Amino acid sequence: MPDAPDFRSLFDATLSPLLILSPDFTIVEVNRAYLTATRTRRDIVGRPIFDVFPDNPEDPSADGVTKLRRSLETVVSSGRTDTMALQRYDIPTGEGGFTERYWSPVNTPVLGEDGKVEYVIHRVEDVTEYVQVRRAGREQQRAAEEAEVRAEGMEIDLFVRAREIREVNEQLSRVNAELDSAGRRLREEQRAKDRFIATLSHELRNPLAAATAATELLALDMPKGHPALSVLERQLGTLTRMSNDLLDGTRALTGRLELVRDPVDLRSVVHGACADIRGLFGHEGRTLGVVLPAEPVPVDGDRLRLAQVLTNLLSNALKYTRPGGHTEVGLTAGDGRARLTVRDDGIGFAPGLAEELFGVFMRAAPAGPDTPEGLGLGLAVARTVVELHGGRIDAHSEGPGKGASFTVLLPTTDSTGGRRSRPPSAPGSPRRLSLLIVEDNADLAETYRSLLERQGHRVTAVHSGRDALAADAGRPFDVVLCDLGLPDIDGYTVARALRARPDGATMRLIAVSGFSQGTDRALSRAAGFDAHLAKPLPLTDLLDLLDRLDAS
C-alpha cells in the first residue's frame, strides 16, 4: 500500500494562493503561491492578517480591510463559504509604500467535530492584470494571452458564483413573497381598523347630538339655570372632542386628514374658539385671557381645522390647570408669520418631554385626580393640522409645576381675500320658516323639532328618505335638515330628488351628518345641499345658519 501523501507538500505546491486563518483571523499557515502573489515571507505566520495587510493610508477610498473582515466574520458566524466580489486590496511593498492589486477571494470554513469553525481557508487569485487589461482596453499581445488564460481559470469561479447567486435569488423571491403577503394583511388590518374607528366615531355622534340637543332644550325650560346643566354641557363637550380626536387621530396617522382652505382672519378663529370654550374655564375658578392685535392676521387656511387646533390646545390647558388657574391666549403677526401662543400655569412637564407630547396617545401625566380623562390624540392632531398649513407647533415648560406654553407659527397672506361678512339684518322679528327634519334617530329628531318650534318655526320630523319625499310632495318646505345615513335611501338621493322638483331651486337644503370631512362636504355640495353641518349640532350654530339662509 503506497505511503500517505505529504499533505503539507501538496498544500505548498498548490498553484492557487492559499492562507489558513484561525477564527480570530491570525495567520496559521500559508503556501508558496500566496507568498509569491503577495510578495511576503513566511514570517507572516502567527501574525493577525490585518496587521500584515492594512489598508493603503494614501488611498482615502480604500475599503479592503472592511470588506475582508466582514466576509471572514460571516464565515465564522455562519459556518458557510463566502465568495467575495472582485475588489482592490493594495499590498505593502516592504519599503513603506503600497502596490495596487486586485483580487478574487473565496473564504471557506473548516469545521470541527462539534460543528464549530476551527479554521478559515482564504483563497485568492491575483487578477490585477485582468483588471488593468479591462481598464486600458488593450495591452500587449502577451499580457492579453496571459489574462485570457487566467479568465478561463476564473470561469469555474464564475459558475460557482452564479449558482450561489441563483440560490440567494430564490431565497429572496420566497422572502419577498412572504413580505408581500404580510404587507397585504397589514394593509387590510389597517383599513379594517380605520373603518371601525370611523364607524365608531360616527355612531357616537347621533347619541351625542341627541344628548346635546336635549341639554339645550332643558336650558330653555330652566331660564334660571341648574348646576346639573353645566355638568352636562362640560361632559358632552369633552365627549364630543374625544370623538372628533378619535376620528381625526386616525386620519392624521394615515395621512388622510383633509383641509378646505379659504382666506381667513386668524383673529376671528381665535375669538370664536375662545368664546365656545370660555364657559368651561369658568368652572372651579379658572380664567381665560385673550389678547388680539388691532390689525387683521390673514392666513390661507381651513377655518374649522384651525379652530380645532386652538380648541385642542385650550382643552389641554384646561385638563392640566388646577382650580383657580389661568390660561392666556395671545396672537401676534410679523415677518410673514402669525404667532399663536397658549400659556397656562398648570402642572407643566419635564423639558425633555416637549417633543414626545405630540406623539399619538401621549399624555403629560398619567390619568388621575389632577389629570382628567383624554385619549392623548389632541396634540397629535393639532401638529398634523398645523403642518398641513405649512406651519410649526412647539411646546415648552420650565419643568413640573411651572406651567406650559404651546406656540403655533403659520405663514400669513396679503389679505383675508374674497369672503365678505354679511351685512347686519334689518331690525324686526325673524321670519317664521317651514322646516322638514329628516333624521332616523327618533330622539334626536324630536329634540330638534322641539328646539326649533320654541324658536317659532313650523317643523315636521320624519325618519326615512321616502317619508321625506312624501312629506314634501304635499307642501313644499322652506328648509330641509337631512341626515345623510338614512335606513332606506341616503341623504344625497333625497337632496337630488328634491332639487329636481318644480320648487326645488328655492328650497334650502342642509346636510346634518356625523361624516363631515372635505370629501363628505364635496359630495353633499354635488348632491345639491346648500350647507353641511356636523353632529352634534349646537342650537346656536343651527339658528345662525337659518338666519343667514333667510337673509340671503
XYZ file of C-alpha atoms in Angstrom:
552
model
C 0.000 0.000 0.000
C 1.533 3.350 -1.042
C 2.533 5.794 1.673
C 0.023 8.501 2.592
C 0.660 11.748 0.666
C 2.502 14.569 2.322
C -0.386 16.991 2.653
C 1.884 19.874 3.677
C 3.875 19.425 0.458
C 0.670 19.210 -1.539
C -0.638 22.361 0.157
C 2.608 24.181 -0.536
C 2.621 23.063 -4.171
C -0.931 24.157 -4.870
C -0.988 26.791 -7.608
C -3.844 28.757 -6.036
C -2.669 31.214 -3.345
C -3.937 29.833 -0.004
C -3.846 31.247 3.520
C -5.074 29.412 6.637
C -6.585 31.591 9.399
C -7.729 30.888 12.938
C -11.223 32.104 13.958
C -9.618 35.244 15.382
C -8.052 35.923 11.942
C -4.472 35.048 12.910
C -2.388 33.547 10.052
C -1.802 29.837 10.795
C -0.262 28.642 7.528
C 0.494 29.900 4.020
C 1.620 28.274 0.748
C 4.288 29.408 -1.680
C 1.791 30.663 -4.228
C 0.328 33.044 -1.652
C 3.754 34.328 -0.578
C 4.631 34.916 -4.214
C 1.351 36.660 -5.017
C 1.556 38.957 -2.001
C 5.362 39.417 -2.054
C 5.630 38.344 1.589
C 7.678 35.804 3.557
C 6.843 33.014 5.975
C 7.382 35.301 8.953
C 3.804 36.463 8.462
C 2.658 33.185 10.075
C 1.440 33.821 13.615
C 0.513 37.434 12.936
C -3.033 38.892 12.545
C -3.874 39.190 8.862
C -4.931 42.830 9.114
C -1.590 43.753 10.711
C 0.178 42.178 7.762
C -2.183 43.630 5.145
C -3.584 47.001 6.324
C -5.410 49.442 4.054
C -3.302 51.786 1.953
C -3.299 55.032 4.007
C -2.656 57.047 0.833
C -5.936 55.830 -0.690
C -8.877 57.524 1.124
C -11.324 55.184 -0.615
C -9.534 52.005 0.479
C -12.005 49.529 1.971
C -10.241 46.178 1.524
C -9.872 45.582 5.272
C -13.541 46.369 5.921
C -14.821 44.061 3.187
C -12.475 41.173 4.040
C -13.244 41.445 7.761
C -16.981 41.392 7.020
C -16.591 38.287 4.858
C -14.464 36.447 7.442
C -16.876 37.320 10.250
C -19.730 35.990 8.112
C -17.912 32.699 7.573
C -17.097 32.284 11.293
C -20.636 33.137 12.404
C -22.486 31.103 9.747
C -20.092 28.243 9.072
C -20.647 28.735 5.318
C -18.379 29.646 2.410
C -18.429 33.303 1.371
C -17.390 34.257 -2.159
C -16.326 37.875 -2.288
C -16.711 40.206 -5.217
C -13.622 41.191 -7.153
C -12.024 44.017 -5.241
C -8.973 46.211 -4.848
C -6.700 45.456 -1.892
C -3.232 47.041 -2.131
C -0.293 45.171 -0.569
C 2.690 46.677 1.271
C 5.963 46.856 -0.677
C 8.109 46.444 2.438
C 9.588 49.885 1.863
C 6.790 51.895 3.425
C 4.712 52.023 0.248
C 1.891 50.007 -1.320
C 1.388 48.283 -4.654
C -2.012 48.387 -6.349
C -3.550 44.923 -6.522
C -6.929 43.405 -7.390
C -8.099 40.048 -6.038
C -10.833 37.458 -6.411
C -11.159 35.978 -2.856
C -13.106 32.953 -1.531
C -13.280 32.219 2.217
C -14.124 28.641 3.211
C -14.706 27.328 6.791
C -13.101 24.160 8.188
C -15.473 22.701 10.775
C -14.503 20.595 13.765
C -16.374 17.581 15.067
C -18.507 19.872 17.210
C -19.611 21.800 14.115
C -17.721 24.952 15.071
C -15.318 26.744 12.744
C -11.710 25.779 13.552
C -10.001 27.358 10.531
C -10.799 29.525 7.537
C -9.168 28.830 4.155
C -8.601 32.158 2.424
C -8.049 31.517 -1.296
C -7.298 34.408 -3.636
C -6.479 34.900 -7.262
C -4.436 37.932 -8.259
C -6.495 39.443 -11.099
C -4.658 42.747 -11.231
C -3.538 42.246 -14.777
C -7.047 41.273 -15.847
C -8.414 44.449 -14.299
C -5.711 46.563 -15.905
C -6.403 44.993 -19.291
C -10.108 45.639 -18.897
C -9.420 49.212 -17.800
C -6.945 50.051 -20.510
C -8.916 48.303 -23.206
C -5.922 46.701 -24.821
C -2.290 45.980 -23.973
C 0.476 43.960 -25.462
C -0.482 40.618 -27.000
C 1.480 38.643 -24.407
C -0.353 40.263 -21.480
C -3.689 39.670 -23.218
C -2.916 35.986 -23.714
C -1.925 35.552 -20.073
C -5.089 37.365 -18.978
C -7.129 35.070 -21.226
C -5.595 32.042 -19.543
C -6.484 33.462 -16.168
C -10.005 34.294 -17.407
C -10.502 30.684 -18.395
C -9.496 29.653 -14.908
C -11.970 32.140 -13.462
C -14.902 30.712 -15.424
C -15.185 27.971 -12.848
C -15.379 30.554 -10.096
C -17.990 32.461 -12.067
C -20.022 29.296 -12.476
C -19.863 28.668 -8.726
C -20.791 32.258 -8.005
C -23.692 32.150 -10.454
C -25.052 29.073 -8.749
C -24.758 30.716 -5.329
C -26.389 33.891 -6.639
C -29.226 31.838 -8.120
C -29.801 30.167 -4.748
C -29.769 33.537 -2.995
C -32.202 34.972 -5.552
C -34.567 32.067 -4.975
C -34.414 32.712 -1.235
C -35.024 36.430 -1.820
C -38.021 35.628 -4.021
C -39.530 33.488 -1.280
C -38.875 36.163 1.352
C -40.324 38.887 -0.902
C -43.449 36.811 -1.477
C -43.842 36.372 2.278
C -43.297 40.121 2.823
C -45.882 40.976 0.150
C -48.393 38.667 1.793
C -47.666 40.132 5.240
C -47.922 43.657 3.810
C -51.329 42.912 2.291
C -52.549 41.523 5.600
C -51.267 44.597 7.465
C -52.902 46.965 4.974
C -56.206 45.132 5.258
C -55.984 45.188 9.055
C -55.225 48.927 8.898
C -58.220 49.526 6.622
C -60.436 47.436 8.906
C -59.235 49.423 11.937
C -59.830 52.723 10.127
C -63.340 51.604 9.125
C -64.070 50.540 12.690
C -62.863 53.819 14.209
C -64.698 55.883 11.588
C -67.901 53.922 12.170
C -67.492 54.113 15.944
C -66.926 57.868 15.824
C -69.901 58.336 13.502
C -72.197 56.175 15.618
C -71.192 58.114 18.724
C -72.272 61.355 17.107
C -76.000 60.515 16.991
C -76.420 59.925 20.751
C -74.095 62.853 21.446
C -76.186 65.067 19.180
C -79.405 63.946 20.878
C -77.929 64.487 24.347
C -76.582 67.912 23.353
C -79.916 68.991 21.887
C -81.780 67.668 24.960
C -79.444 69.672 27.205
C -80.182 72.814 25.220
C -83.896 72.087 25.480
C -83.564 71.737 29.259
C -81.713 75.065 29.335
C -84.670 76.709 27.595
C -87.031 75.198 30.160
C -84.823 76.382 33.019
C -84.001 80.009 32.254
C -82.573 80.399 35.757
C -80.209 77.505 35.122
C -79.368 74.410 37.127
C -75.989 73.055 38.361
C -76.622 69.801 36.504
C -76.871 71.641 33.178
C -73.322 72.982 33.428
C -72.100 69.464 34.250
C -73.906 68.062 31.209
C -72.535 70.793 28.951
C -68.947 70.232 30.113
C -69.080 66.449 29.860
C -70.843 66.451 26.491
C -68.239 68.901 25.206
C -65.497 66.553 26.401
C -67.152 63.535 24.747
C -67.567 65.453 21.502
C -63.897 66.459 21.414
C -62.819 62.900 22.227
C -64.991 61.567 19.396
C -63.517 64.117 16.979
C -59.971 63.340 18.129
C -60.575 59.617 17.688
C -61.583 60.047 14.067
C -59.100 62.801 13.240
C -56.268 60.953 15.005
C -56.752 58.002 12.667
C -56.776 60.285 9.631
C -53.672 62.089 10.884
C -51.773 58.798 11.247
C -52.739 57.626 7.757
C -52.155 60.990 6.067
C -55.818 61.396 5.054
C -56.658 64.495 7.084
C -58.167 66.987 4.650
C -58.212 70.786 4.529
C -60.734 73.146 2.956
C -58.688 76.323 2.529
C -60.035 79.868 2.386
C -58.561 83.269 3.198
C -59.376 83.856 6.868
C -58.558 86.408 9.567
C -56.951 84.361 12.321
C -58.335 86.784 14.911
C -61.884 85.593 14.168
C -60.796 81.962 14.578
C -59.250 82.720 17.969
C -62.226 84.776 19.084
C -64.744 82.061 18.097
C -62.798 79.155 19.632
C -62.256 81.030 22.908
C -65.903 82.029 23.053
C -67.002 78.406 22.592
C -64.836 77.086 25.419
C -64.822 80.046 27.809
C -67.727 78.637 29.806
C -65.681 75.543 30.690
C -62.895 77.732 32.087
C -65.352 79.403 34.455
C -65.729 76.098 36.299
C -63.790 75.951 39.606
C -62.475 79.495 39.290
C -60.269 79.039 36.201
C -59.820 82.077 33.975
C -59.069 82.558 30.281
C -57.425 85.685 28.916
C -57.255 86.608 25.227
C -55.010 89.265 23.654
C -55.645 90.001 19.947
C -53.968 92.574 17.689
C -55.916 95.518 16.280
C -54.981 94.694 12.686
C -56.165 91.582 10.761
C -53.945 88.495 10.737
C -54.743 86.923 7.351
C -53.843 83.285 6.661
C -54.781 80.840 3.917
C -56.322 78.030 5.908
C -59.181 75.801 6.944
C -61.188 77.803 9.482
C -62.657 74.712 11.171
C -59.313 72.919 11.402
C -57.511 75.978 12.749
C -60.245 76.377 15.352
C -59.755 72.698 16.182
C -56.038 73.336 16.812
C -56.780 76.120 19.284
C -59.620 74.153 20.906
C -57.299 71.184 21.406
C -54.635 73.421 22.956
C -57.188 75.079 25.237
C -58.651 71.696 26.213
C -55.142 70.553 27.031
C -54.589 73.639 29.213
C -57.952 73.073 30.878
C -57.036 69.490 31.764
C -53.698 70.314 33.335
C -54.579 73.602 35.056
C -55.683 73.270 38.658
C -58.742 75.097 40.087
C -58.101 78.847 40.207
C -55.511 78.609 37.431
C -55.120 80.993 34.491
C -54.633 80.415 30.753
C -53.586 83.167 28.360
C -54.079 83.155 24.567
C -52.005 85.602 22.551
C -51.864 86.344 18.818
C -49.241 88.469 17.053
C -48.001 88.817 13.468
C -44.746 89.860 11.864
C -42.110 88.871 9.291
C -44.692 86.977 7.257
C -45.755 84.734 10.133
C -48.589 84.594 12.638
C -47.663 83.521 16.163
C -50.415 81.996 18.296
C -49.464 81.188 21.899
C -51.435 79.325 24.584
C -49.781 79.648 28.005
C -51.038 78.179 31.290
C -49.831 77.980 34.912
C -50.712 74.290 35.253
C -48.705 71.178 36.122
C -46.132 71.659 33.332
C -43.789 68.896 32.195
C -40.125 67.955 32.066
C -38.426 69.948 29.244
C -37.123 66.748 27.686
C -40.698 65.568 27.057
C -41.651 68.538 24.847
C -41.380 66.646 21.552
C -42.906 63.426 22.874
C -46.143 65.230 23.844
C -47.096 65.393 20.154
C -46.977 61.616 19.814
C -50.120 59.537 19.449
C -51.751 58.536 22.771
C -49.161 60.570 24.722
C -50.096 62.463 27.895
C -48.144 64.909 30.038
C -49.102 62.895 33.127
C -50.963 59.641 33.846
C -54.710 59.870 34.278
C -55.708 60.661 37.841
C -57.437 63.224 40.051
C -55.293 66.079 38.681
C -55.339 64.899 35.055
C -58.850 64.332 33.680
C -59.669 61.744 31.039
C -58.458 62.029 27.469
C -57.238 59.934 24.547
C -53.826 61.559 24.114
C -54.663 62.437 20.487
C -55.383 66.174 20.648
C -51.797 67.411 20.305
C -51.004 64.866 17.585
C -53.985 66.093 15.557
C -53.027 69.732 16.224
C -49.483 69.173 14.911
C -50.775 67.450 11.767
C -53.215 70.292 11.027
C -50.548 72.960 11.603
C -48.011 71.185 9.382
C -50.620 70.772 6.625
C -50.920 74.572 6.748
C -47.152 74.899 6.274
C -46.591 75.887 9.895
C -44.948 74.586 13.050
C -46.065 73.944 16.618
C -43.772 73.666 19.655
C -44.203 73.055 23.374
C -42.183 74.499 26.250
C -42.109 74.207 30.040
C -39.583 75.144 32.661
C -40.388 71.913 34.485
C -43.102 70.157 36.520
C -45.354 72.602 38.352
C -44.174 75.591 36.294
C -46.866 75.713 33.640
C -46.600 75.134 29.894
C -46.792 77.117 26.688
C -47.610 75.991 23.142
C -46.657 78.155 20.171
C -48.139 77.844 16.683
C -46.386 79.560 13.761
C -48.333 79.953 10.491
C -47.472 81.762 7.252
C -49.602 84.854 6.659
C -51.018 86.122 3.374
C -51.510 89.607 1.964
C -55.238 89.828 2.730
C -58.158 87.857 4.041
C -59.474 87.506 0.484
C -62.875 87.380 -1.037
C -65.131 86.263 1.799
C -67.167 89.280 2.851
C -69.100 89.441 6.026
C -72.883 89.577 5.656
C -74.375 92.982 6.437
C -76.476 93.107 9.564
C -80.098 92.069 9.127
C -82.744 94.751 9.227
C -84.433 95.159 12.576
C -87.517 93.070 13.150
C -88.590 89.570 14.029
C -87.027 86.669 12.109
C -89.261 85.079 9.503
C -91.203 82.004 10.588
C -89.899 79.106 8.493
C -91.435 75.816 7.472
C -88.814 73.139 8.227
C -88.568 69.423 7.500
C -86.251 67.322 9.700
C -85.132 64.011 8.151
C -83.390 62.009 10.895
C -83.577 58.265 11.601
C -82.664 58.773 15.273
C -86.104 59.433 16.754
C -84.776 61.028 19.956
C -82.614 63.452 18.015
C -85.379 64.287 15.516
C -87.915 65.057 18.241
C -85.433 67.126 20.232
C -84.518 69.199 17.173
C -88.232 69.619 16.439
C -88.913 70.874 19.978
C -85.967 73.280 19.902
C -86.947 74.767 16.550
C -90.620 75.029 17.471
C -89.522 77.009 20.534
C -87.990 79.465 18.069
C -91.361 79.915 16.341
C -90.787 77.718 13.280
C -93.228 75.163 11.839
C -91.463 71.796 11.995
C -92.195 68.345 10.567
C -89.987 65.382 11.528
C -89.673 62.119 9.550
C -87.312 59.182 9.933
C -86.624 57.908 6.404
C -85.792 59.225 2.947
C -89.040 58.048 1.351
C -91.084 59.693 4.113
C -89.171 62.913 3.424
C -90.068 62.844 -0.272
C -93.686 62.058 0.559
C -93.896 64.893 3.105
C -92.524 67.437 0.662
C -94.896 66.306 -2.058
C -97.861 67.626 -0.061
C -96.436 71.050 0.695
C -93.012 72.482 -0.045
C -90.737 73.388 2.863
C -88.535 76.444 3.233
C -85.657 74.440 4.761
C -84.879 70.717 4.906
C -82.444 69.410 7.551
C -81.441 65.974 6.254
C -79.236 63.263 7.714
C -77.052 61.516 5.112
C -77.108 57.984 6.553
C -80.793 57.014 6.324
C -82.185 53.465 6.576
C -83.707 53.287 3.080
C -82.238 55.819 0.642
C -79.329 58.057 1.558
C -79.500 61.803 2.044
C -77.722 62.503 -1.253
C -80.539 60.773 -3.151
C -83.132 62.719 -1.150
C -81.393 66.022 -1.998
C -81.189 65.251 -5.728
C -84.865 64.239 -5.809
C -85.970 67.424 -4.004
C -83.866 69.633 -6.275
C -85.498 68.022 -9.334
C -88.987 69.145 -8.252
C -90.532 72.366 -9.620
C -89.951 74.274 -6.380
C -86.599 72.604 -5.661
C -84.471 75.553 -6.748
C -85.771 77.832 -3.989
C -85.665 75.271 -1.193
C -82.772 75.426 1.305
C -81.172 72.018 1.891
C -78.868 71.469 4.878
C -76.949 68.213 5.362
C -76.547 67.203 9.012
C -74.215 64.222 9.447
C -71.562 62.579 11.573
C -69.393 62.456 8.444
C -68.046 65.958 7.808
C -64.643 65.674 6.149
C -63.705 67.503 2.948
C -64.821 64.624 0.712
C -68.149 64.354 2.572
C -68.772 68.074 2.114
C -67.856 67.867 -1.586
C -70.354 65.018 -2.082
C -73.107 66.944 -0.305
C -72.467 70.039 -2.458
C -72.601 67.903 -5.602
C -75.949 66.432 -4.456
C -77.448 69.921 -4.119
C -77.080 70.761 -0.409
C -76.594 74.448 0.445
C -74.703 73.708 3.676
C -73.152 70.804 5.577
C -73.232 70.743 9.388
C -71.511 68.201 11.622
C -73.133 66.365 14.513
C -73.501 67.124 17.341
C -75.024 70.391 16.150
C -75.315 73.210 18.714
C -78.589 75.101 18.520
C -76.785 78.437 18.201
C -74.938 77.238 15.066
C -78.168 75.969 13.510
C -80.075 79.160 14.278
C -77.215 81.271 12.923
C -77.249 79.271 9.685
C -81.032 79.554 9.355
C -80.725 83.286 9.912
C -78.095 83.575 7.167
C -80.135 81.472 4.744
C -83.241 83.534 5.465
C -81.356 86.787 4.849
C -79.601 85.643 1.664
